[in-house]
């Protein structure tokens, strides 16, 4: 079973979806705003946002007749936690490579 960290990384693997995600750090935005900035249809942006929401990378809040999307720190923490499990072995491999290069 995939962890949410894996789901978050998988969701960000698509370049358009990653661009949608990267359009959100500054402020909450509507589907139309994101679509206009990226030059894709609102329908496509909505589909990408659905995947990002399922991975807990973005959250939505209604405002009048619009829905505003912003980053969800839970999914970012999940991705970070997933990647951090590999950090000790990556550092050890780097240290071993340095030792070999300096020998």
CSV table of N, CA and C in Angstrom, one decimal:
chain,number,residue,atom,x,y,z
A,1,UNK,N,0.8,-1.2,0.0
A,1,UNK,CA,0.0,0.0,0.0
A,1,UNK,C,0.9,1.3,0.0
A,2,UNK,N,0.6,2.2,-0.9
A,2,UNK,CA,1.4,3.4,-1.0
A,2,UNK,C,1.1,4.3,0.2
A,3,UNK,N,2.1,4.9,0.7
A,3,UNK,CA,1.9,5.9,1.7
A,3,UNK,C,1.5,7.2,1.1
A,4,UNK,N,1.0,8.1,1.9
A,4,UNK,CA,0.6,9.4,1.3
A,4,UNK,C,1.8,10.2,0.8
A,5,UNK,N,3.0,10.0,1.3
A,5,UNK,CA,4.2,10.6,0.8
A,5,UNK,C,4.4,10.2,-0.6
A,6,UNK,N,4.2,8.9,-0.9
A,6,UNK,CA,4.4,8.3,-2.3
A,6,UNK,C,3.3,8.9,-3.2
A,7,UNK,N,2.1,9.0,-2.7
A,7,UNK,CA,1.0,9.6,-3.5
A,7,UNK,C,1.3,11.0,-3.8
A,8,UNK,N,1.9,11.8,-2.9
A,8,UNK,CA,2.2,13.2,-3.1
A,8,UNK,C,3.3,13.3,-4.2
A,9,UNK,N,4.3,12.5,-4.1
A,9,UNK,CA,5.3,12.5,-5.1
A,9,UNK,C,4.8,12.1,-6.5
A,10,UNK,N,4.0,11.1,-6.5
A,10,UNK,CA,3.4,10.6,-7.8
A,10,UNK,C,2.5,11.7,-8.4
A,11,UNK,N,1.7,12.4,-7.6
A,11,UNK,CA,0.9,13.5,-8.1
A,11,UNK,C,1.7,14.6,-8.7
A,12,UNK,N,2.9,14.8,-8.1
A,12,UNK,CA,3.8,15.9,-8.7
A,12,UNK,C,4.6,15.5,-9.9
A,13,UNK,N,4.6,14.2,-10.2
A,13,UNK,CA,5.4,13.7,-11.4
A,13,UNK,C,4.9,14.3,-12.7
A,14,UNK,N,3.6,14.6,-12.8
A,14,UNK,CA,3.1,15.1,-14.0
A,14,UNK,C,3.5,16.6,-14.2
A,15,UNK,N,4.1,17.0,-15.3
A,15,UNK,CA,4.6,18.4,-15.4
A,15,UNK,C,3.5,19.5,-15.3
A,16,UNK,N,2.3,19.2,-15.9
A,16,UNK,CA,1.2,20.2,-15.8
A,16,UNK,C,0.7,20.3,-14.4
A,17,UNK,N,0.5,19.1,-13.7
A,17,UNK,CA,0.1,19.1,-12.3
A,17,UNK,C,1.0,19.8,-11.4
A,18,UNK,N,2.3,19.6,-11.7
A,18,UNK,CA,3.4,20.3,-10.9
A,18,UNK,C,3.3,21.8,-11.1
A,19,UNK,N,3.0,22.3,-12.3
A,19,UNK,CA,2.8,23.7,-12.6
A,19,UNK,C,1.6,24.3,-11.9
A,20,UNK,N,0.5,23.5,-11.8
A,20,UNK,CA,-0.6,23.9,-11.0
A,20,UNK,C,-0.2,24.1,-9.6
A,21,UNK,N,0.4,23.1,-9.0
A,21,UNK,CA,0.9,23.1,-7.6
A,21,UNK,C,1.8,24.3,-7.4
A,22,UNK,N,2.7,24.6,-8.3
A,22,UNK,CA,3.7,25.7,-8.1
A,22,UNK,C,3.0,27.0,-8.3
A,23,UNK,N,1.8,27.1,-8.8
A,23,UNK,CA,1.1,28.4,-9.0
A,23,UNK,C,0.4,28.8,-7.7
A,24,UNK,N,0.5,28.0,-6.6
A,24,UNK,CA,-0.3,28.3,-5.4
A,24,UNK,C,0.4,28.8,-4.2
A,25,UNK,N,1.8,28.8,-4.1
A,25,UNK,CA,2.4,29.2,-2.8
A,25,UNK,C,2.1,30.6,-2.3
A,26,UNK,N,1.9,31.5,-3.2
A,26,UNK,CA,1.8,32.9,-2.8
A,26,UNK,C,0.5,33.2,-2.1
A,27,UNK,N,-0.6,32.7,-2.7
A,27,UNK,CA,-2.0,33.1,-2.3
A,27,UNK,C,-3.0,32.1,-2.8
A,28,UNK,N,-4.1,31.9,-2.1
A,28,UNK,CA,-5.2,31.1,-2.7
A,28,UNK,C,-5.6,31.6,-4.0
A,29,UNK,N,-5.9,30.7,-5.0
A,29,UNK,CA,-6.3,31.1,-6.3
A,29,UNK,C,-7.5,30.2,-6.8
A,30,UNK,N,-8.2,30.8,-7.7
A,30,UNK,CA,-9.3,30.1,-8.3
A,30,UNK,C,-8.8,29.2,-9.5
A,31,UNK,N,-9.7,28.3,-9.9
A,31,UNK,CA,-9.4,27.5,-11.1
A,31,UNK,C,-9.1,28.4,-12.3
A,32,UNK,N,-10.0,29.4,-12.5
A,32,UNK,CA,-9.9,30.3,-13.7
A,32,UNK,C,-8.5,31.0,-13.7
A,33,UNK,N,-8.1,31.5,-12.5
A,33,UNK,CA,-6.9,32.2,-12.4
A,33,UNK,C,-5.7,31.3,-12.8
A,34,UNK,N,-5.7,30.1,-12.3
A,34,UNK,CA,-4.6,29.2,-12.6
A,34,UNK,C,-4.6,28.8,-14.1
A,35,UNK,N,-5.8,28.6,-14.6
A,35,UNK,CA,-5.9,28.2,-16.0
A,35,UNK,C,-5.4,29.3,-16.9
A,36,UNK,N,-5.8,30.6,-16.6
A,36,UNK,CA,-5.3,31.7,-17.4
A,36,UNK,C,-3.8,31.8,-17.3
A,37,UNK,N,-3.2,31.7,-16.1
A,37,UNK,CA,-1.8,31.8,-16.0
A,37,UNK,C,-1.0,30.7,-16.8
A,38,UNK,N,-1.5,29.5,-16.7
A,38,UNK,CA,-0.8,28.4,-17.3
A,38,UNK,C,-1.2,28.1,-18.8
A,39,UNK,N,-2.3,28.8,-19.2
A,39,UNK,CA,-2.7,28.6,-20.6
A,39,UNK,C,-3.3,27.2,-20.9
A,40,UNK,N,-4.0,26.7,-19.9
A,40,UNK,CA,-4.7,25.4,-20.1
A,40,UNK,C,-6.1,25.6,-19.8
A,41,UNK,N,-7.0,24.7,-20.1
A,41,UNK,CA,-8.4,24.9,-19.8
A,41,UNK,C,-8.7,24.7,-18.3
A,42,UNK,N,-9.8,25.4,-18.0
A,42,UNK,CA,-10.3,25.3,-16.6
A,42,UNK,C,-10.6,23.8,-16.2
A,43,UNK,N,-11.1,23.1,-17.2
A,43,UNK,CA,-11.4,21.7,-16.9
A,43,UNK,C,-10.2,20.9,-16.6
A,44,UNK,N,-9.1,21.1,-17.4
A,44,UNK,CA,-7.8,20.4,-17.1
A,44,UNK,C,-7.3,20.8,-15.7
A,45,UNK,N,-7.4,22.1,-15.4
A,45,UNK,CA,-6.9,22.5,-14.1
A,45,UNK,C,-7.7,21.8,-13.0
A,46,UNK,N,-9.0,21.8,-13.1
A,46,UNK,CA,-9.9,21.1,-12.1
A,46,UNK,C,-9.5,19.7,-11.9
A,47,UNK,N,-9.2,19.0,-13.0
A,47,UNK,CA,-8.8,17.6,-12.9
A,47,UNK,C,-7.5,17.4,-12.2
A,48,UNK,N,-6.5,18.3,-12.5
A,48,UNK,CA,-5.2,18.3,-11.8
A,48,UNK,C,-5.4,18.6,-10.3
A,49,UNK,N,-6.2,19.6,-10.0
A,49,UNK,CA,-6.5,19.9,-8.6
A,49,UNK,C,-7.1,18.8,-7.8
A,50,UNK,N,-8.0,18.0,-8.5
A,50,UNK,CA,-8.6,16.9,-7.8
A,50,UNK,C,-7.6,15.9,-7.4
A,51,UNK,N,-6.6,15.6,-8.3
A,51,UNK,CA,-5.5,14.7,-8.0
A,51,UNK,C,-4.7,15.2,-6.8
A,52,UNK,N,-4.4,16.5,-6.9
A,52,UNK,CA,-3.6,17.2,-5.8
A,52,UNK,C,-4.3,17.1,-4.5
A,53,UNK,N,-5.6,17.3,-4.5
A,53,UNK,CA,-6.4,17.3,-3.3
A,53,UNK,C,-6.4,15.9,-2.7
A,54,UNK,N,-6.5,14.9,-3.6
A,54,UNK,CA,-6.5,13.5,-3.1
A,54,UNK,C,-5.1,13.1,-2.5
A,55,UNK,N,-4.1,13.8,-2.9
A,55,UNK,CA,-2.8,13.5,-2.3
A,55,UNK,C,-2.5,14.5,-1.2
A,56,UNK,N,-3.5,15.3,-0.8
A,56,UNK,CA,-3.4,16.2,0.3
A,56,UNK,C,-2.3,17.3,0.0
A,57,UNK,N,-2.1,17.6,-1.2
A,57,UNK,CA,-1.1,18.7,-1.5
A,57,UNK,C,-1.8,20.1,-1.7
A,58,UNK,N,-3.1,20.1,-1.9
A,58,UNK,CA,-3.8,21.3,-2.0
A,58,UNK,C,-5.1,21.2,-1.2
A,59,UNK,N,-5.7,22.3,-0.8
A,59,UNK,CA,-7.0,22.3,-0.1
A,59,UNK,C,-7.8,23.3,-0.8
A,60,UNK,N,-9.1,23.2,-0.7
A,60,UNK,CA,-10.1,24.1,-1.3
A,60,UNK,C,-11.0,24.7,-0.2
A,61,UNK,N,-11.3,26.0,-0.4
A,61,UNK,CA,-12.3,26.6,0.5
A,61,UNK,C,-13.2,27.4,-0.4
A,62,UNK,N,-14.5,27.3,-0.2
A,62,UNK,CA,-15.5,28.0,-1.0
A,62,UNK,C,-15.5,29.5,-0.6
A,63,UNK,N,-15.6,30.3,-1.6
A,63,UNK,CA,-15.7,31.8,-1.3
A,63,UNK,C,-16.8,32.3,-2.3
A,64,UNK,N,-18.0,32.5,-1.8
A,64,UNK,CA,-19.1,32.9,-2.7
A,64,UNK,C,-19.3,31.7,-3.7
A,65,UNK,N,-19.3,32.1,-5.0
A,65,UNK,CA,-19.6,31.0,-6.0
A,65,UNK,C,-18.2,30.5,-6.6
A,66,UNK,N,-17.1,30.9,-6.0
A,66,UNK,CA,-15.8,30.4,-6.4
A,66,UNK,C,-15.2,29.4,-5.4
A,67,UNK,N,-14.3,28.6,-5.8
A,67,UNK,CA,-13.5,27.8,-5.0
A,67,UNK,C,-12.1,28.2,-5.0
A,68,UNK,N,-11.5,28.5,-3.9
A,68,UNK,CA,-10.1,28.9,-3.9
A,68,UNK,C,-9.2,27.8,-3.4
A,69,UNK,N,-8.1,27.6,-4.1
A,69,UNK,CA,-7.2,26.5,-3.8
A,69,UNK,C,-5.9,27.1,-3.2
A,70,UNK,N,-5.4,26.4,-2.2
A,70,UNK,CA,-4.1,26.8,-1.6
A,70,UNK,C,-3.3,25.5,-1.3
A,71,UNK,N,-2.0,25.6,-1.0
A,71,UNK,CA,-1.2,24.5,-0.6
A,71,UNK,C,-1.7,23.9,0.7
A,72,UNK,N,-1.6,22.6,0.9
A,72,UNK,CA,-2.0,21.9,2.1
A,72,UNK,C,-0.7,21.4,2.7
A,73,UNK,N,-0.3,21.9,3.9
A,73,UNK,CA,1.0,21.5,4.5
A,73,UNK,C,1.0,20.1,4.9
A,74,UNK,N,-0.1,19.4,5.0
A,74,UNK,CA,-0.1,18.0,5.4
A,74,UNK,C,0.6,17.1,4.4
A,75,UNK,N,0.2,17.4,3.1
A,75,UNK,CA,0.8,16.6,2.0
A,75,UNK,C,2.3,16.8,1.8
A,76,UNK,N,2.7,18.1,2.0
A,76,UNK,CA,4.1,18.4,1.9
A,76,UNK,C,4.9,17.7,3.1
A,77,UNK,N,4.3,17.7,4.3
A,77,UNK,CA,4.9,17.0,5.4
A,77,UNK,C,5.0,15.5,5.1
A,78,UNK,N,4.0,14.9,4.5
A,78,UNK,CA,4.0,13.5,4.1
A,78,UNK,C,5.1,13.2,3.1
A,79,UNK,N,5.3,14.1,2.1
A,79,UNK,CA,6.4,13.9,1.1
A,79,UNK,C,7.7,14.0,1.8
A,80,UNK,N,7.9,15.0,2.6
A,80,UNK,CA,9.1,15.2,3.3
A,80,UNK,C,9.5,14.0,4.2
A,81,UNK,N,8.5,13.5,5.0
A,81,UNK,CA,8.7,12.4,5.8
A,81,UNK,C,9.1,11.2,5.0
A,82,UNK,N,8.5,11.0,3.9
A,82,UNK,CA,8.8,9.8,3.1
A,82,UNK,C,10.3,9.9,2.6
A,83,UNK,N,10.7,11.1,2.1
A,83,UNK,CA,12.0,11.3,1.6
A,83,UNK,C,13.1,11.2,2.7
A,84,UNK,N,12.7,11.7,3.9
A,84,UNK,CA,13.7,11.7,5.0
A,84,UNK,C,14.2,10.3,5.4
A,85,UNK,N,13.4,9.3,5.2
A,85,UNK,CA,13.8,8.0,5.6
A,85,UNK,C,15.0,7.5,4.8
A,86,UNK,N,15.3,8.1,3.6
A,86,UNK,CA,16.4,7.8,2.8
A,86,UNK,C,17.6,8.6,3.1
A,87,UNK,N,17.5,9.7,3.9
A,87,UNK,CA,18.6,10.6,4.1
A,87,UNK,C,19.8,10.0,4.8
A,88,UNK,N,19.6,9.2,5.8
A,88,UNK,CA,20.8,8.6,6.5
A,88,UNK,C,21.6,7.7,5.5
A,89,UNK,N,21.0,6.9,4.7
A,89,UNK,CA,21.7,6.1,3.8
A,89,UNK,C,22.3,6.9,2.7
A,90,UNK,N,21.7,8.0,2.2
A,90,UNK,CA,22.3,8.9,1.2
A,90,UNK,C,23.5,9.6,1.7
A,91,UNK,N,23.5,10.0,3.0
A,91,UNK,CA,24.6,10.7,3.6
A,91,UNK,C,25.8,9.7,3.7
A,92,UNK,N,25.4,8.4,4.2
A,92,UNK,CA,26.5,7.4,4.3
A,92,UNK,C,27.1,7.1,3.0
A,93,UNK,N,26.3,7.0,1.9
A,93,UNK,CA,26.9,6.7,0.6
A,93,UNK,C,27.7,7.8,0.1
A,94,UNK,N,27.3,9.1,0.4
A,94,UNK,CA,28.1,10.2,0.0
A,94,UNK,C,29.4,10.3,0.7
A,95,UNK,N,29.4,10.0,2.0
A,95,UNK,CA,30.6,9.9,2.8
A,95,UNK,C,31.5,8.9,2.3
A,96,UNK,N,31.0,7.7,2.0
A,96,UNK,CA,31.8,6.6,1.5
A,96,UNK,C,32.5,7.0,0.1
A,97,UNK,N,31.7,7.7,-0.7
A,97,UNK,CA,32.2,8.1,-2.0
A,97,UNK,C,33.3,9.1,-1.8
A,98,UNK,N,33.2,10.0,-0.9
A,98,UNK,CA,34.2,11.0,-0.6
A,98,UNK,C,35.5,10.3,-0.1
A,99,UNK,N,35.3,9.4,0.8
A,99,UNK,CA,36.5,8.6,1.4
A,99,UNK,C,37.2,7.9,0.3
A,100,UNK,N,36.5,7.3,-0.6
A,100,UNK,CA,37.1,6.6,-1.7
A,100,UNK,C,37.8,7.5,-2.7
A,101,UNK,N,37.2,8.7,-2.9
A,101,UNK,CA,37.8,9.6,-3.8
A,101,UNK,C,39.1,10.2,-3.2
A,102,UNK,N,39.1,10.4,-1.9
A,102,UNK,CA,40.3,11.0,-1.2
A,102,UNK,C,41.4,10.0,-0.9
A,103,UNK,N,41.1,8.7,-1.1
A,103,UNK,CA,42.0,7.7,-0.7
A,103,UNK,C,43.2,7.5,-1.7
